[in-house]
PDB file of C-alpha atoms in Angstrom:
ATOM      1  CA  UNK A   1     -44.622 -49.618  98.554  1.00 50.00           C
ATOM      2  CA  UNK A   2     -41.634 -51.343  96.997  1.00 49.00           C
ATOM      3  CA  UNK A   3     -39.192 -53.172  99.705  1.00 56.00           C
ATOM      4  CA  UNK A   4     -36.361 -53.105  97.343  1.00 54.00           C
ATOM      5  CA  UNK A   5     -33.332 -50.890  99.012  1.00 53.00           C
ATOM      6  CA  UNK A   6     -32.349 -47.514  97.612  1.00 51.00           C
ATOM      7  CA  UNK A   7     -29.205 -46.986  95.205  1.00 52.00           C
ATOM      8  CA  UNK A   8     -27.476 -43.888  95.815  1.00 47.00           C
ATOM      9  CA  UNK A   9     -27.204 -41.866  92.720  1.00 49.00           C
ATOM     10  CA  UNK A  10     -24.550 -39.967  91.561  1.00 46.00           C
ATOM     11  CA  UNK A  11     -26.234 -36.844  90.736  1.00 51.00           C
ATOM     12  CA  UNK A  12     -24.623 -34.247  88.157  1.00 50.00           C
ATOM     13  CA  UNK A  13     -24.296 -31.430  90.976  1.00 52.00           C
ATOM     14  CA  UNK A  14     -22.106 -34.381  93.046  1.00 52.00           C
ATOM     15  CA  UNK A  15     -19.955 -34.911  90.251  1.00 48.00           C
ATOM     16  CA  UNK A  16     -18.978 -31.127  89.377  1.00 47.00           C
ATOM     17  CA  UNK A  17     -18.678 -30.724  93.322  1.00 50.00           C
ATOM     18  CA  UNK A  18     -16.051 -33.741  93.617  1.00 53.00           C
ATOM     19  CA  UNK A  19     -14.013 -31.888  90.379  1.00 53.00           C
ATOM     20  CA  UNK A  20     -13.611 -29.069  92.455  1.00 47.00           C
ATOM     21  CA  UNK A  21     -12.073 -30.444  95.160  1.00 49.00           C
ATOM     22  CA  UNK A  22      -9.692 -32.487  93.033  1.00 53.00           C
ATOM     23  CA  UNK A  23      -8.830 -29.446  91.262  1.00 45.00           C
ATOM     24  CA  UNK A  24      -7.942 -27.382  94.583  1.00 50.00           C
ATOM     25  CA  UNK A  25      -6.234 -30.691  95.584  1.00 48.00           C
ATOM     26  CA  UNK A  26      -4.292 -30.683  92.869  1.00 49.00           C
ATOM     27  CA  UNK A  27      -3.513 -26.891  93.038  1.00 50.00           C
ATOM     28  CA  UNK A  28      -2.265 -27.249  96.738  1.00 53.00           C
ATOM     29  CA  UNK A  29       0.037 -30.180  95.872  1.00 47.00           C
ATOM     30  CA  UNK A  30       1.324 -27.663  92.733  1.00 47.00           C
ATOM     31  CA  UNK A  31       1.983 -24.473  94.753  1.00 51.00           C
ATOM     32  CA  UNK A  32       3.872 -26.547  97.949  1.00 48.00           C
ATOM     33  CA  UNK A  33       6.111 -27.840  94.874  1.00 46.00           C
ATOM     34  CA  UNK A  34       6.721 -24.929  94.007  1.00 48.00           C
ATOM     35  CA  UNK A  35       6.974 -23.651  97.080  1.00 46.00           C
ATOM     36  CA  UNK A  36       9.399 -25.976  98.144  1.00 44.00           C
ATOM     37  CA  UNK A  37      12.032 -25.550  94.711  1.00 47.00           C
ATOM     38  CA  UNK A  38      11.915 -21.783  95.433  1.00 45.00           C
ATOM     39  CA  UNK A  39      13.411 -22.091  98.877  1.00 42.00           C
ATOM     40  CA  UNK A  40      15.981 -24.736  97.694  1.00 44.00           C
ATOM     41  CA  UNK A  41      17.173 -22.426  95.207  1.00 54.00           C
ATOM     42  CA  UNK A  42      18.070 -19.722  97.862  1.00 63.00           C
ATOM     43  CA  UNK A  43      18.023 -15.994  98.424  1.00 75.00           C
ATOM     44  CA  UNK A  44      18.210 -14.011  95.465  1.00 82.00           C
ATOM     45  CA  UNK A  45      20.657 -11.703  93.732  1.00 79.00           C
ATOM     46  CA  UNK A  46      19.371  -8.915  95.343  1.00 83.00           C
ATOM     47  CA  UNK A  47      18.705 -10.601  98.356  1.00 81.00           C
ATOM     48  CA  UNK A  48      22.771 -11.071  98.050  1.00 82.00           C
ATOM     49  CA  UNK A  49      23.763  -8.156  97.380  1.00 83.00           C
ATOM     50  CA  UNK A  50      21.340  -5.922  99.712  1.00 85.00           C
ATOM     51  CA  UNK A  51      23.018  -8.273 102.508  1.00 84.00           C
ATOM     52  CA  UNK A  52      26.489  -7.197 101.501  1.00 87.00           C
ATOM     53  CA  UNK A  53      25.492  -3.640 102.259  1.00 86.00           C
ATOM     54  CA  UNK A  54      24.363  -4.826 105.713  1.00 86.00           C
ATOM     55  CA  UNK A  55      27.334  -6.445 106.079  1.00 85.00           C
ATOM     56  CA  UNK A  56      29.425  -3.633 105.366  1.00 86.00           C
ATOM     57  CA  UNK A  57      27.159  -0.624 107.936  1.00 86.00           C
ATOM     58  CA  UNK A  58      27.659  -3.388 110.498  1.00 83.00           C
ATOM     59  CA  UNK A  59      31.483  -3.493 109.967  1.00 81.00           C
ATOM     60  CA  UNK A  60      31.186   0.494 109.930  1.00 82.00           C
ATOM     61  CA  UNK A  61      29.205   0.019 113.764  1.00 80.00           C
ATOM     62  CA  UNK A  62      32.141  -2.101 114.938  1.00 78.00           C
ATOM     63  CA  UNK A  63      34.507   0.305 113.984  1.00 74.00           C
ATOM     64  CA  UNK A  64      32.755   3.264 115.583  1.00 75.00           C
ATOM     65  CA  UNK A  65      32.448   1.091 118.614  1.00 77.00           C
ATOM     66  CA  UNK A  66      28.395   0.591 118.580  1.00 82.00           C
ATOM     67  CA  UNK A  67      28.434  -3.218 119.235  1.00 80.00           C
ATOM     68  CA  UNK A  68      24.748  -3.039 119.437  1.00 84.00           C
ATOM     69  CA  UNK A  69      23.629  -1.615 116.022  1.00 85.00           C
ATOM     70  CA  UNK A  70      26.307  -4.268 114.756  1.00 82.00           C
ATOM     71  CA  UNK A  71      24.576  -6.802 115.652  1.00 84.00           C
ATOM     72  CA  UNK A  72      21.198  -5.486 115.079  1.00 84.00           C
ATOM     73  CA  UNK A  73      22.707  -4.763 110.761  1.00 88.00           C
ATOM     74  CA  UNK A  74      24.517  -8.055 111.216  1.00 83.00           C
ATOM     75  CA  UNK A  75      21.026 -10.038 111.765  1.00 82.00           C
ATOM     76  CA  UNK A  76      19.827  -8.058 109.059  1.00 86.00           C
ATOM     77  CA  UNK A  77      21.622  -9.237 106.724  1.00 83.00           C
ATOM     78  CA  UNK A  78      21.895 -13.160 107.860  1.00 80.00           C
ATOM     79  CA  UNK A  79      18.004 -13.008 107.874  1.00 78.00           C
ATOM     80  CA  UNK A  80      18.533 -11.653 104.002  1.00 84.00           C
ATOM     81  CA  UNK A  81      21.122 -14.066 102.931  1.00 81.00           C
ATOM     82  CA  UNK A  82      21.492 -16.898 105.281  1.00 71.00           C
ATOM     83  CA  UNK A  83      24.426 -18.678 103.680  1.00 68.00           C
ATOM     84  CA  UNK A  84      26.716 -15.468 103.887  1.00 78.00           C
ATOM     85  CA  UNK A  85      30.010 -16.781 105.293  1.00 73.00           C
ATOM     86  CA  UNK A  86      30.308 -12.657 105.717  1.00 77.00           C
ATOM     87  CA  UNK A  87      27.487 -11.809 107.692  1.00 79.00           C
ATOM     88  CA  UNK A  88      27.602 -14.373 109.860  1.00 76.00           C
ATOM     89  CA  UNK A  89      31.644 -13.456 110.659  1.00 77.00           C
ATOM     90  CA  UNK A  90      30.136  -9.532 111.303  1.00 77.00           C
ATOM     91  CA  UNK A  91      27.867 -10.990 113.852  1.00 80.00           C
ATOM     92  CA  UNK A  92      30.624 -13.564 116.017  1.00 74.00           C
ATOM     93  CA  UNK A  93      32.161  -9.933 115.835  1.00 78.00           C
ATOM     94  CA  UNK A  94      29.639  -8.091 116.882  1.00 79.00           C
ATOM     95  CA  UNK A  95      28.196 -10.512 119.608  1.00 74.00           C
ATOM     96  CA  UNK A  96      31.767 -11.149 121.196  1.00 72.00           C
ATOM     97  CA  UNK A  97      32.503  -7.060 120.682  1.00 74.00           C
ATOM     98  CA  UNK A  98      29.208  -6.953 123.296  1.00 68.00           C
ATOM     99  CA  UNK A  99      30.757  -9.484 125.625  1.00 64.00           C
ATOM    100  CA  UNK A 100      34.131  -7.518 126.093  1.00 68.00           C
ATOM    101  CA  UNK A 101      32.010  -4.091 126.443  1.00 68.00           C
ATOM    102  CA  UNK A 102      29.720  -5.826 129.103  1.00 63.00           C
ATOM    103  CA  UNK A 103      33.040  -7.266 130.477  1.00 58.00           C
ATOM    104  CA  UNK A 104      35.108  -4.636 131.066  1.00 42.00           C
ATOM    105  CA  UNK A 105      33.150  -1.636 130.450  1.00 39.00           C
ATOM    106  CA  UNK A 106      34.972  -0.124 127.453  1.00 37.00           C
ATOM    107  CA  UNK A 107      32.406  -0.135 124.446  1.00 36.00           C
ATOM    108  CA  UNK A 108      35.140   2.045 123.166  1.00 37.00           C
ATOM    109  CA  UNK A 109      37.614  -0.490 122.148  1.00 35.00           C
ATOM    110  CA  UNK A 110      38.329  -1.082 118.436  1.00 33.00           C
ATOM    111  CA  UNK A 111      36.267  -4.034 117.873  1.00 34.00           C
ATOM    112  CA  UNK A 112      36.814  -3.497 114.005  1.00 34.00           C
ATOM    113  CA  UNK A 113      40.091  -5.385 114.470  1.00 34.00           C
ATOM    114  CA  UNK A 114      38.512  -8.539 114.999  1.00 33.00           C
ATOM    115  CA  UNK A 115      40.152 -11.277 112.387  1.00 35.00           C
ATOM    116  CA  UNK A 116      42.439  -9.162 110.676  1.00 34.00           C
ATOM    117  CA  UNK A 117      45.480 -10.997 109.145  1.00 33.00           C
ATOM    118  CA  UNK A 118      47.056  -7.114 109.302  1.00 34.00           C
ATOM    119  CA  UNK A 119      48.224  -8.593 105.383  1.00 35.00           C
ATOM    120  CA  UNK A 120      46.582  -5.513 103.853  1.00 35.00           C
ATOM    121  CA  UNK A 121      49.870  -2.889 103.898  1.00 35.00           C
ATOM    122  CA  UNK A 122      51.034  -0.860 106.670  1.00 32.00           C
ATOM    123  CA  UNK A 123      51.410   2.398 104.444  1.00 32.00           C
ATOM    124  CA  UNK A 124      48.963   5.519 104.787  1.00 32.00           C
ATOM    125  CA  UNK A 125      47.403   5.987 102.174  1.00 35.00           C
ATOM    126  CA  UNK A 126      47.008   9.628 102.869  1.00 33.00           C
ATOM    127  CA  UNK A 127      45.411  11.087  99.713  1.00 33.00           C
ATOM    128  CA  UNK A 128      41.746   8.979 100.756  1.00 35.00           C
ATOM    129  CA  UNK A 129      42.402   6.198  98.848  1.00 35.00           C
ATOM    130  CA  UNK A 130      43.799   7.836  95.347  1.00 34.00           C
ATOM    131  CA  UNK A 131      46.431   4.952  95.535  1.00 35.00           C
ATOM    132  CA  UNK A 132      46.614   1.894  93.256  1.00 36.00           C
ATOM    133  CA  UNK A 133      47.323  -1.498  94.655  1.00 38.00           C
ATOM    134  CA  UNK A 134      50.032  -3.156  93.574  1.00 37.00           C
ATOM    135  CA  UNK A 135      48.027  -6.132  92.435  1.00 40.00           C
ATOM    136  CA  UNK A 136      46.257  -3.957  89.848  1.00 41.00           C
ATOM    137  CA  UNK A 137      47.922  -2.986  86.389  1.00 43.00           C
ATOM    138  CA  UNK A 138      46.802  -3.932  82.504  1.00 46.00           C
ATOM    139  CA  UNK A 139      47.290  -8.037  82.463  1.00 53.00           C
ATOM    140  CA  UNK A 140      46.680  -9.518  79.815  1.00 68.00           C
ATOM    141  CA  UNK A 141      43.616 -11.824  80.733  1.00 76.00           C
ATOM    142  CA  UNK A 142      42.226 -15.241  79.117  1.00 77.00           C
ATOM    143  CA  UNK A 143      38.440 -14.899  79.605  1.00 80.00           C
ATOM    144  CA  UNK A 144      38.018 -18.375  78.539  1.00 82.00           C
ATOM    145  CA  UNK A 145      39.678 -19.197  82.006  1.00 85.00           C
ATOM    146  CA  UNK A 146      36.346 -18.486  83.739  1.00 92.00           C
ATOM    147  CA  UNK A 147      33.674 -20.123  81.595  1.00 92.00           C
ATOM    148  CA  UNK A 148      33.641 -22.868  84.025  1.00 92.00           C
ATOM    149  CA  UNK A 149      33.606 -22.992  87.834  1.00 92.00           C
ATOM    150  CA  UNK A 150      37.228 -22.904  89.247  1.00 90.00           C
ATOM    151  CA  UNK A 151      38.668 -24.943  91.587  1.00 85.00           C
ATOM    152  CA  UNK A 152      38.497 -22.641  94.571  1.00 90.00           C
ATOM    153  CA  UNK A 153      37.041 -19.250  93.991  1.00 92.00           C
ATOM    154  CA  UNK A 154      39.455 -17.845  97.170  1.00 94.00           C
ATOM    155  CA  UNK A 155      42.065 -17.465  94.746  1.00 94.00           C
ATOM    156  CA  UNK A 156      40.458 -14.901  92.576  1.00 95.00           C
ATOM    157  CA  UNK A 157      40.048 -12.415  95.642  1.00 96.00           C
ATOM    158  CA  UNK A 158      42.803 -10.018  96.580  1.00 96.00           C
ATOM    159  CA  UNK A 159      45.319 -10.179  99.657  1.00 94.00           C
ATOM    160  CA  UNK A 160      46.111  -6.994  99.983  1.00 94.00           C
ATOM    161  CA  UNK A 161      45.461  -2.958  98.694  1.00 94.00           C
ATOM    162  CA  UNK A 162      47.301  -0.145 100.088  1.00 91.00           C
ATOM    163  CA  UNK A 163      46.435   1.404 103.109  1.00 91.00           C
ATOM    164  CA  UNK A 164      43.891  -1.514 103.991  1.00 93.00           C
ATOM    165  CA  UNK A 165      44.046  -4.061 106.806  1.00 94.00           C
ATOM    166  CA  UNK A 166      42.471  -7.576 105.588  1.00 95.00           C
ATOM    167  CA  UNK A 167      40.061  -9.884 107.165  1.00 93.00           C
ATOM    168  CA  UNK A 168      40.163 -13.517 107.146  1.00 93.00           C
ATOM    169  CA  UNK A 169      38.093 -14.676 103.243  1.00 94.00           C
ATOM    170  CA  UNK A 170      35.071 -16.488 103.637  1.00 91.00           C
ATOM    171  CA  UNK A 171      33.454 -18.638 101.246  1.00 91.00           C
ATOM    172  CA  UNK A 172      29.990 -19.947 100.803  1.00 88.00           C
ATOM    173  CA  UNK A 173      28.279 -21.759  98.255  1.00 85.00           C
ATOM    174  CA  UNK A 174      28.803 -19.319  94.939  1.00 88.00           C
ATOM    175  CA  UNK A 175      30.513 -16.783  96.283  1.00 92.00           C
ATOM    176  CA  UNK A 176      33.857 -15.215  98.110  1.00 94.00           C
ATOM    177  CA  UNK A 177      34.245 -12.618  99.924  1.00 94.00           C
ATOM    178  CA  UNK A 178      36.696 -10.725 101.692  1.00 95.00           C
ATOM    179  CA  UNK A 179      36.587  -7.088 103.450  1.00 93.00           C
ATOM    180  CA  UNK A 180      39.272  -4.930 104.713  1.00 94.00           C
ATOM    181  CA  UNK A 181      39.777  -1.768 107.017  1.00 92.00           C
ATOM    182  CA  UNK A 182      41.668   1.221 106.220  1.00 91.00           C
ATOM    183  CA  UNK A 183      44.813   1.694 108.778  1.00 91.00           C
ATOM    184  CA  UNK A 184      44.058   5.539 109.100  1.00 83.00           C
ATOM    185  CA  UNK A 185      40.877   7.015 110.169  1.00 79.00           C
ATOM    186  CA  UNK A 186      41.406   9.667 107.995  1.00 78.00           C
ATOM    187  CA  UNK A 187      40.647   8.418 104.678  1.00 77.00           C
ATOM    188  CA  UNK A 188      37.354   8.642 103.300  1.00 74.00           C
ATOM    189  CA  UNK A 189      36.502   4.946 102.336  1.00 86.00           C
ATOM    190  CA  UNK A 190      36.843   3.083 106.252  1.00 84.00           C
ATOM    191  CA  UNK A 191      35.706  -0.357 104.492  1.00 92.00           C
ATOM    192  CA  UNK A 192      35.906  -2.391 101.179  1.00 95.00           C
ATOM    193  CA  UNK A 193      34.466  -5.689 100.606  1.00 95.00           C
ATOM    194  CA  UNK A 194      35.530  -7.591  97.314  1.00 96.00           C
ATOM    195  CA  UNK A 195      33.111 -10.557  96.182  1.00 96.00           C
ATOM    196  CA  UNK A 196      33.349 -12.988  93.699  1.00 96.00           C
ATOM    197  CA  UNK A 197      29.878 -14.421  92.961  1.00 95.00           C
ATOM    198  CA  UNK A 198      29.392 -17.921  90.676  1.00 94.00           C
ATOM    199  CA  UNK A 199      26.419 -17.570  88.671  1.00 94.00           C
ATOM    200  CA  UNK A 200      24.879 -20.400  86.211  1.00 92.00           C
ATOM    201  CA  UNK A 201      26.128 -18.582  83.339  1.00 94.00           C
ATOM    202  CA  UNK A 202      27.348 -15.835  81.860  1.00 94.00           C
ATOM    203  CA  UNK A 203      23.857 -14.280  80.743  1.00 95.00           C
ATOM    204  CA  UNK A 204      23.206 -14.426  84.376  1.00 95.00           C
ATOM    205  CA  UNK A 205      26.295 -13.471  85.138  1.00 95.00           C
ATOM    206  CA  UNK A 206      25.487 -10.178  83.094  1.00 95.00           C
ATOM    207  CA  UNK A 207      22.093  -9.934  84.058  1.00 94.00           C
ATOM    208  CA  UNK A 208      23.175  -9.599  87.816  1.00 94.00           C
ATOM    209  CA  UNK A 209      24.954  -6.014  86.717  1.00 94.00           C
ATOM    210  CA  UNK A 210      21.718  -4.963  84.914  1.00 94.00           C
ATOM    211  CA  UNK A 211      18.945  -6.144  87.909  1.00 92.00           C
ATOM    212  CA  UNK A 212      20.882  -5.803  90.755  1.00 92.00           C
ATOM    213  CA  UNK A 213      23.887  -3.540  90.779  1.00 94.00           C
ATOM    214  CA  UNK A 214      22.163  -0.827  88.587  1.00 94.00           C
ATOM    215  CA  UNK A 215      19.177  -1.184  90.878  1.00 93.00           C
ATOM    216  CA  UNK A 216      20.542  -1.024  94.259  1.00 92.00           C
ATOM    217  CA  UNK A 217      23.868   1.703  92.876  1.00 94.00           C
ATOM    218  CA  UNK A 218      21.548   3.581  90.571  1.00 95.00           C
ATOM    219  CA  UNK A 219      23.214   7.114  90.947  1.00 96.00           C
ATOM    220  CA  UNK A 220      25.917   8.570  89.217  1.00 96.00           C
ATOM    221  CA  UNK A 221      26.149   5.329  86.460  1.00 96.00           C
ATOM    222  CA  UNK A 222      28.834   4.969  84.442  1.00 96.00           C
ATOM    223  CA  UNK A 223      31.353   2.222  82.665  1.00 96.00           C
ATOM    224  CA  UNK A 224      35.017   2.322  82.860  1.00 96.00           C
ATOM    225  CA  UNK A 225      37.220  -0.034  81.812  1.00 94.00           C
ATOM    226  CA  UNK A 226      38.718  -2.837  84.442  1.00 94.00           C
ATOM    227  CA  UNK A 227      41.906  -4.556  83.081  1.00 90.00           C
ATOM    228  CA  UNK A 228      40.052  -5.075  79.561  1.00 90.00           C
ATOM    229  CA  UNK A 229      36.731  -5.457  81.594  1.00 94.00           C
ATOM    230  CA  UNK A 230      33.865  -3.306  80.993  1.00 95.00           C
ATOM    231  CA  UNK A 231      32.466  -2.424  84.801  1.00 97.00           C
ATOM    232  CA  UNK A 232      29.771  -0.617  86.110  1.00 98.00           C
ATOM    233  CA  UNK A 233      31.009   2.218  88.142  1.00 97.00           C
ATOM    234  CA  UNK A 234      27.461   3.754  90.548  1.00 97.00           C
ATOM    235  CA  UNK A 235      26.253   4.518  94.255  1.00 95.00           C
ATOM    236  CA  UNK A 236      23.220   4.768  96.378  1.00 93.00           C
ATOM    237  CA  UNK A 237      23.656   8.245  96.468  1.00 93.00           C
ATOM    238  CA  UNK A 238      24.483   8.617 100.457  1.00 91.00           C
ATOM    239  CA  UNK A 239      26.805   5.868 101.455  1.00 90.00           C
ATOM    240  CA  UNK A 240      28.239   3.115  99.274  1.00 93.00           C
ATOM    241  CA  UNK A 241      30.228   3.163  95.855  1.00 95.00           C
ATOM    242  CA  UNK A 242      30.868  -0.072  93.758  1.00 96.00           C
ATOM    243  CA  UNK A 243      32.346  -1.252  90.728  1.00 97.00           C
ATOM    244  CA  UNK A 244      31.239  -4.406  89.474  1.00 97.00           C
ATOM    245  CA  UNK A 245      32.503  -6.415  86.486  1.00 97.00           C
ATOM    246  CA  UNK A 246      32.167  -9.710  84.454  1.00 96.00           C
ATOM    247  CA  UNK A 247      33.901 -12.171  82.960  1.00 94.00           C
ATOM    248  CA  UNK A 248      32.603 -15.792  82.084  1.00 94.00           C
ATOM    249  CA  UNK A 249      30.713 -16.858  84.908  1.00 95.00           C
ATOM    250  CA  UNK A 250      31.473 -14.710  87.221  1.00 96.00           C
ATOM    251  CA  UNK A 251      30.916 -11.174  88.674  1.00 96.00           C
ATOM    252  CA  UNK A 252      33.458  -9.607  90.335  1.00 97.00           C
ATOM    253  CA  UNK A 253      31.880  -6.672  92.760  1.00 97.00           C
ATOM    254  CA  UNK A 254      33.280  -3.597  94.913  1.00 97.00           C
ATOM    255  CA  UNK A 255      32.133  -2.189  97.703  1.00 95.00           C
ATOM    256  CA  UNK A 256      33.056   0.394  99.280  1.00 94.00           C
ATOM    257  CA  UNK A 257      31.903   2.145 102.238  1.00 90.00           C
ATOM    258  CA  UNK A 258      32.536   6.189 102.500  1.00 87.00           C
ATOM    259  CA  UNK A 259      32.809   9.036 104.477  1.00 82.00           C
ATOM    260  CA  UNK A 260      31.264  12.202 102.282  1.00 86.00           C
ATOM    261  CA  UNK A 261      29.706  11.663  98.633  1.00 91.00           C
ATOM    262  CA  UNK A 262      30.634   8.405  97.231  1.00 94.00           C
ATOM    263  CA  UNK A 263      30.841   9.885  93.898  1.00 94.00           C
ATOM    264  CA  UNK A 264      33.993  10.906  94.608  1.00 93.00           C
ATOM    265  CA  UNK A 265      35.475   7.590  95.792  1.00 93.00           C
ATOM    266  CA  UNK A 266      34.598   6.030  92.726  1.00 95.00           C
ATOM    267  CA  UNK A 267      38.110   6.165  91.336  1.00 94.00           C
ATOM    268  CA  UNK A 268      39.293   4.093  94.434  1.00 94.00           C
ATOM    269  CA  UNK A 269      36.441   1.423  93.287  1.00 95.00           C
ATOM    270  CA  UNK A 270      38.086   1.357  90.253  1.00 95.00           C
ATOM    271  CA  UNK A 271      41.440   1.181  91.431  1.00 95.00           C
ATOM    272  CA  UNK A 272      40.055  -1.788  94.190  1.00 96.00           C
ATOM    273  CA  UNK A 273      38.582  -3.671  91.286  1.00 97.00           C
ATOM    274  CA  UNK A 274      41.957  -4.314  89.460  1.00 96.00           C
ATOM    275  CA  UNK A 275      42.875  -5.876  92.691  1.00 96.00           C
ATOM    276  CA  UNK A 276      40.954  -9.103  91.656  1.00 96.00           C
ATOM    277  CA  UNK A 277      43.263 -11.984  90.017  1.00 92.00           C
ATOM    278  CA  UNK A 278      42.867 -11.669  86.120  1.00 88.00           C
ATOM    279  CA  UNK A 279      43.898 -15.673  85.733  1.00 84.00           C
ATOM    280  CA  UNK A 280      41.756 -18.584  87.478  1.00 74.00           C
ATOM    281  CA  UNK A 281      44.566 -20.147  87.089  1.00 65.00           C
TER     282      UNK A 281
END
């Protein structure tokens, strides 16, 4: 019997067995990468835009004077989008709405107020919103004026439309946004929101209309024309209407909450489009 000590072997079974954990190694260290770049580049388009809607059925909560569901919509759409400068104003609303009802017992109060300027017009609008603002018209617009980020994307929103009360603008990172209450209970359309989203181009910009606004406002499709833009003009069918337009970089979005078919509130989408600045200037 030899005395000489035993060298261990690397056997062929070891070696395939150590590839396979560098390989998994390597394919952990890949997907937490990736991983990790998807949630810097944050929530989607749809994401966005499915959080607007939230946005906008909490507003319609406040207004009805059901604090509760506003908050409940409100979270909703924070949990969707969690850099909306919107959502997170609907839920301050909504939270301190639920203090004053606790408070003083009358859930009944018109929480909707909350931030309004009152800068949107004091006339009725009477007809349910047939009216055009005075903002709107046929400018003459430079699209080359959006092909690059502007300085402050507030100033493309609108400060006032007929027969709507404005809320204080909010900005985030990409996108404005600004919503406003109708003065009269009586029209059809009790909320619009305008906002102004920065994209990374304008094939992006484009492809937001095709993936997200046809998606989520599938019925009754259509184009019009938008101060020499060509917008989408659709609805989900039930609640919401919105026309939604591009030029350069940037889509410019409607939507507006209504009271009946929204099929037949999408002339006041329209007319609520043309509200948006045509210079970036």
């Amino acid at each position: 019997m030899s005395d000489q000590p035993k060298r261990f072997v690397f056997t062929r079974p070891m070696a395939i067995m150590s590839g396979v954990v560098t390989v998994l190694v390597l394919a952990a260290v890949v997907f937490l990468i990736s991983a990790l770049g998807g949630a810097r580049s944050g929530p989607s388009n749809t994401a966005k835009s499915e959080a607007t809607r939230y946005v906008a059925q909490a507003n319609d909560a406040l207004a009805s004077g059901d604090a509760t569901k506003a908050a409940e919509l409100a979270k909703k759409a924070q949990e969707l989008d969690p850099t909306s400068a919107s959502a997170l104003a609907v839920a301050k609303k909504a939270t301190d709405a639920q203090k004053k009802a606790t408070g003083s017992g009358t859930s009944g109060s018109k929480p909707g107020s909350t931030g309004s300027k009152g800068s949107g017009g004091s006339t009725n609008p009477g007809s349910g919103g047939s009216t055009t603002p005075g903002s709107g018209g046929t400018a003459t617009v430079d699209e080359s004026d959006f092909d690059e980020p502007v300085g402050d994307a507030l100033t493309l929103l609108p400060t006032t439309f007929e027969g709507y009360s404005f809320g204080t603008a909010m900005k985030t990172e990409g996108e404005a946004q600004v919503s406003a209450t109708a003065v009269s209970a009586k029209v059809p359309a009790q909320q619009i929101i305008w906002t102004v989203h920065e994209m990374k181009s304008k094939a992006s910009a484009e492809d937001f209309i095709s993936k997200t606004s046809k998606a989520l406002y599938a019925e009754n499709g259509s184009t019009t024309t938008v101060d020499e833009a060509s917008a989408y003009l659709g609805t989900d069918g039930t609640r919401y209407a919105t026309s939604t337009y591009v030029r350069g970089i940037y889509v410019f979005e409607v939507l507006i909450s209504v009271e009946g078919d929204p099929s037949q509130q999408l002339g006041l989408a329209t007319s609520a489009a043309k509200a948006f600045a045509d210079s970036a200037k």
